[in-house]
mmCIF file of C-alpha atoms in Angstrom:
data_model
loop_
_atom_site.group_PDB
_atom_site.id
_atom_site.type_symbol
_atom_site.label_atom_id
_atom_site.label_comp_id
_atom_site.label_asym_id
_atom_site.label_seq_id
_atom_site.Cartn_x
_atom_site.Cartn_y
_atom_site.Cartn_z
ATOM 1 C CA UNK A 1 66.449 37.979 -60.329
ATOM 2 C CA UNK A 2 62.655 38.550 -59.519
ATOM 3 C CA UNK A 3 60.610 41.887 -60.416
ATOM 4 C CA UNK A 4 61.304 42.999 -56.735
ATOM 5 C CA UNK A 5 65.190 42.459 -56.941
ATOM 6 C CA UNK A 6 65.220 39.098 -55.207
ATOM 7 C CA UNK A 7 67.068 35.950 -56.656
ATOM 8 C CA UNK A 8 64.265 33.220 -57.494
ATOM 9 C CA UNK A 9 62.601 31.543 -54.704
ATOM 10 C CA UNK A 10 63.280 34.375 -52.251
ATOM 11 C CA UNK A 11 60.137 36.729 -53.525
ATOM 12 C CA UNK A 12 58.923 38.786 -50.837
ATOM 13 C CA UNK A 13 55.271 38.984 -50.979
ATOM 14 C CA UNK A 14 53.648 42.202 -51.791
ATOM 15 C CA UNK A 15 51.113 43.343 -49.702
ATOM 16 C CA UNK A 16 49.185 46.332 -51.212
ATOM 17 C CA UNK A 17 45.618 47.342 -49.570
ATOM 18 C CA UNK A 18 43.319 50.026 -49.934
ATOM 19 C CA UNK A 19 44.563 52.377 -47.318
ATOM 20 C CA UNK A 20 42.315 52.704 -44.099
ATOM 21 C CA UNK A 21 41.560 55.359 -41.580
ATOM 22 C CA UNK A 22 44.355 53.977 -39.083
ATOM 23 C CA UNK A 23 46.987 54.831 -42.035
ATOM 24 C CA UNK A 24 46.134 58.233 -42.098
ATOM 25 C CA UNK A 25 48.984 59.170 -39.895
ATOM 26 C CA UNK A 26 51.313 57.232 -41.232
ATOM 27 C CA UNK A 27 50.613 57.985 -45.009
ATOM 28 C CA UNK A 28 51.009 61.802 -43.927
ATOM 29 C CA UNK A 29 54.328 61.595 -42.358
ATOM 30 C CA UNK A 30 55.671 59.471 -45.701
ATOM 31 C CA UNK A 31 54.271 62.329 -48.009
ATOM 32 C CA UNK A 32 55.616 65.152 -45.821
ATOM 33 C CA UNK A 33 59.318 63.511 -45.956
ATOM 34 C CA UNK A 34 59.225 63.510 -49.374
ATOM 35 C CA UNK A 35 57.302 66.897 -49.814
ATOM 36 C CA UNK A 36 60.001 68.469 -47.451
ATOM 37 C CA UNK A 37 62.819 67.665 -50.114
ATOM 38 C CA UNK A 38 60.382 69.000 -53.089
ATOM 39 C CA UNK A 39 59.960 65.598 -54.542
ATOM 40 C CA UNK A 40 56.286 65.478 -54.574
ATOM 41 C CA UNK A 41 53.299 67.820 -53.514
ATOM 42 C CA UNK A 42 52.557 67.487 -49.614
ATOM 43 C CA UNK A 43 49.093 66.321 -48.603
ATOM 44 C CA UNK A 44 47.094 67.833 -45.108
ATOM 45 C CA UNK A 45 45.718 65.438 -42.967
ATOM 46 C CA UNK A 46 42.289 66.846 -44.243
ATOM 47 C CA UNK A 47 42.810 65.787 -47.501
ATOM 48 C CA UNK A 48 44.226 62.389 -47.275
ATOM 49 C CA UNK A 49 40.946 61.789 -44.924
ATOM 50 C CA UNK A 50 38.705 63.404 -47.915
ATOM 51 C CA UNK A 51 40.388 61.362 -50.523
ATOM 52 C CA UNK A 52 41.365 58.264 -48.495
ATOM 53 C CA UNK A 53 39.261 55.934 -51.164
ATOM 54 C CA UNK A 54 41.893 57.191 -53.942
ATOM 55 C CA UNK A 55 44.709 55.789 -51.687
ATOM 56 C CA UNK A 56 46.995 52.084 -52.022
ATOM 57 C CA UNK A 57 49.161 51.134 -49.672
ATOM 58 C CA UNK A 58 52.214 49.160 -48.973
ATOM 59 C CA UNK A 59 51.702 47.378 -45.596
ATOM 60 C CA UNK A 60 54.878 45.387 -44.170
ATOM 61 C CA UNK A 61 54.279 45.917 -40.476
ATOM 62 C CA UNK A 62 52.894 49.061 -41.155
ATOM 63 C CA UNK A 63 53.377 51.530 -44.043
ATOM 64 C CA UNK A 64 56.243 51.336 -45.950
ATOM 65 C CA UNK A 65 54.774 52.356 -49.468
ATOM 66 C CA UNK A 66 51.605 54.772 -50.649
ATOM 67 C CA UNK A 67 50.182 55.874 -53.998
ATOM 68 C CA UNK A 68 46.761 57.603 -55.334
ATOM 69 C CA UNK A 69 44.836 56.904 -58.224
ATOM 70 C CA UNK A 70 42.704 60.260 -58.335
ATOM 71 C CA UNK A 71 39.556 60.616 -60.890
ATOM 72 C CA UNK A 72 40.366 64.010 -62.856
ATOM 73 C CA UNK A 73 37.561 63.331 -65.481
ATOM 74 C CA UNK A 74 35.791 61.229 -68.249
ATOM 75 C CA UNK A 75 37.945 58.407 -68.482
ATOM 76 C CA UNK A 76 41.109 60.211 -67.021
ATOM 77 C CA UNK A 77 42.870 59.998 -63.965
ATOM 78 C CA UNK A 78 46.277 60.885 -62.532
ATOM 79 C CA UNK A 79 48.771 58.638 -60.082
ATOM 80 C CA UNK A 80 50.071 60.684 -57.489
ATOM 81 C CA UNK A 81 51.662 60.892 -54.023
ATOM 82 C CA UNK A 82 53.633 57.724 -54.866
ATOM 83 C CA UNK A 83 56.241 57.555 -52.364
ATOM 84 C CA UNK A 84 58.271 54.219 -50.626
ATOM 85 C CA UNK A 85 60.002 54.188 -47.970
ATOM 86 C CA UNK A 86 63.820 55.180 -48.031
ATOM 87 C CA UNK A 87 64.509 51.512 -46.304
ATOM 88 C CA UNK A 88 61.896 49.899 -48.837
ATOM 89 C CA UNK A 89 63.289 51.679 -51.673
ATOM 90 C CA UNK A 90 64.811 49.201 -54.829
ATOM 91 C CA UNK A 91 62.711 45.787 -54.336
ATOM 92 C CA UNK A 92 59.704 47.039 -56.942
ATOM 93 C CA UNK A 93 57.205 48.261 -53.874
ATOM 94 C CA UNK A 94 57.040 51.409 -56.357
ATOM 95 C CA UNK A 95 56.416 49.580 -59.178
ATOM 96 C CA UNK A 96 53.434 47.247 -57.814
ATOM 97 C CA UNK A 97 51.494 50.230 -56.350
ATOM 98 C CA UNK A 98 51.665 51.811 -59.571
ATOM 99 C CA UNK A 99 50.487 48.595 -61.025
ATOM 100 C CA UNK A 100 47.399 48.456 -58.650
ATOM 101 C CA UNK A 101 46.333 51.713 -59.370
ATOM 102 C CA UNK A 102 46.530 50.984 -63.563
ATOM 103 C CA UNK A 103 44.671 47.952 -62.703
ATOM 104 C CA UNK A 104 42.154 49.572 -60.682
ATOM 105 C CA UNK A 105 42.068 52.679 -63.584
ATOM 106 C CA UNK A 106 40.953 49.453 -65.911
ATOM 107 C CA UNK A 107 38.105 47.854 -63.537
ATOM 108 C CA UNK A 108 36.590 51.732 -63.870
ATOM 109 C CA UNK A 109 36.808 51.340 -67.225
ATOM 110 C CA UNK A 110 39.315 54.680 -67.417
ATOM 111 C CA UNK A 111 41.452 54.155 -70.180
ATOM 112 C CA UNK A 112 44.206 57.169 -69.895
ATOM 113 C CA UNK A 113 46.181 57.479 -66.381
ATOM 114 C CA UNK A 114 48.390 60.519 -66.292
ATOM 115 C CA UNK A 115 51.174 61.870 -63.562
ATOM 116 C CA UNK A 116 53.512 65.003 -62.957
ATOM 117 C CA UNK A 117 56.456 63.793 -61.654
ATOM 118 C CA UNK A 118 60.466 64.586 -61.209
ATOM 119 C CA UNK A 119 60.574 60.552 -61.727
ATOM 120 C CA UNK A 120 60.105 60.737 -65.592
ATOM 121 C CA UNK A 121 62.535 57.296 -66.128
ATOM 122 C CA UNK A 122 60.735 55.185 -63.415
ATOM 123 C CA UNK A 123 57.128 55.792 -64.987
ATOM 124 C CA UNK A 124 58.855 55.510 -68.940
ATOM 125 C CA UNK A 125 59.548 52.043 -68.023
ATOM 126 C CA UNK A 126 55.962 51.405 -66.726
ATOM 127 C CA UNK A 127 54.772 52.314 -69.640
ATOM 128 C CA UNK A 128 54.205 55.858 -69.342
ATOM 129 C CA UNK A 129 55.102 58.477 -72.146
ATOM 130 C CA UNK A 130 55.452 62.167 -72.209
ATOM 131 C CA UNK A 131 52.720 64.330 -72.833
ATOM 132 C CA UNK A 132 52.051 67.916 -73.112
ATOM 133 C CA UNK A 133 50.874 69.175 -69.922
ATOM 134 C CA UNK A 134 48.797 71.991 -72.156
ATOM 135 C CA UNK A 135 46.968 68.299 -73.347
ATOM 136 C CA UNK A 136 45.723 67.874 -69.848
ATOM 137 C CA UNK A 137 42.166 69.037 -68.948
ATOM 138 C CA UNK A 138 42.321 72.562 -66.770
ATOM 139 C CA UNK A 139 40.160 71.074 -64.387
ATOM 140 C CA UNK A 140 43.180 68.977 -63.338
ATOM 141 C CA UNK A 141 45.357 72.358 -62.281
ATOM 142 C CA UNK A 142 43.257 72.708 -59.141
ATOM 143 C CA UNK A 143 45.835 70.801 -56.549
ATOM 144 C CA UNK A 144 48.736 72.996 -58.739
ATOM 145 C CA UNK A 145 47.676 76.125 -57.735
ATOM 146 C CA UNK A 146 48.217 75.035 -54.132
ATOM 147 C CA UNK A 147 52.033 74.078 -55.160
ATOM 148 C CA UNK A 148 54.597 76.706 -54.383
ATOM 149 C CA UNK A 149 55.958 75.983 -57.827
ATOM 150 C CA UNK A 150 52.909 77.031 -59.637
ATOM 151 C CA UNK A 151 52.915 78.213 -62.318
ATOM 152 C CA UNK A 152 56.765 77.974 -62.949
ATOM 153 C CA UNK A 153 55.971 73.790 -62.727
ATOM 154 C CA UNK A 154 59.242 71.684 -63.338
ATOM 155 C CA UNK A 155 57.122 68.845 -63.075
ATOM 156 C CA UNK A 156 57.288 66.417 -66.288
ATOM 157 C CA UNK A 157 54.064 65.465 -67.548
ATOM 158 C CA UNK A 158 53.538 61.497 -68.836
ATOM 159 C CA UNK A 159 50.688 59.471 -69.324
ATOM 160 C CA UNK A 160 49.807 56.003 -69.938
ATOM 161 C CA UNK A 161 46.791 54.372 -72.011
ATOM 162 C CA UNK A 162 45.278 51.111 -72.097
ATOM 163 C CA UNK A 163 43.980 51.005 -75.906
#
């Protein structure tokens, strides 16, 4: 079997782009399904447009995948609204945006990538590990206040570093 669940030689081919102003739409209505279910932390159209730069996306005609790599501070950053598709789900889309956001983290020279996440097994085996969330900078609690968790967060906190 391949990384994305395939036997050999039948490798779908992973097409991750920075996300663009016509995705907007689409990348909203993916967040909000998930976000509806309390799986991850909705997004408003108004944000995705003010932080469309921080966006990946999975694009097999049209968006099936979406993640953010999101500058929190000196040489931190977080990975978040990473959601796939329910049909896209299981063939490693998850795992490859992730991977293009740790790779971009590295080109910026940002060496420690956390996330908050109910999907504390998937990131372990990315190479995440836990963390204290009291470890994270305050300035990072800005989008949590928004979150009709806060401050009872459920959330577990893991982070990955490139040493």
């Amino acid at each position: 079997m391949t990384m994305n669940g395939l036997p050999s030689g039948q490798q779908k081919s992973v097409t991750i782009r920075p996300a663009r102003m016509g995705d907007i739409k689409a990348i909203h209505s993916l967040l909000q399904q998930f976000a509806n279910r309390g799986l991850l932390l909705g997004r408003s159209i108004s944000s995705l447009y003010d932080q469309l730069r921080d966006f990946v996306v999975y694009d097999d005609n049209g968006v099936q995948g979406v993640c953010s790599l999101h500058i929190c501070w000196d040489n931190l950053a977080e990975i978040r609204s990473l959601a796939v598709a329910e049909s896209s789900q299981r063939q490693g889309i998850g795992r490859e945006l992730v991977a293009s956001c740790l790779d971009e983290a590295k080109s910026l020279e940002i060496n420690r990538v956390f996330t908050l996440t109910y999907q504390g097994i998937f990131f372990r085996k990315l190479g995440f590990v836990p963390i204290e969330k009291s470890e994270l900078p305050h300035k990072i609690w800005s989008d949590c206040i928004q979150c009709p968790k806060f401050p009872d967060c459920d959330e577990e906190a893991l982070i990955w570093t490139n040493d």
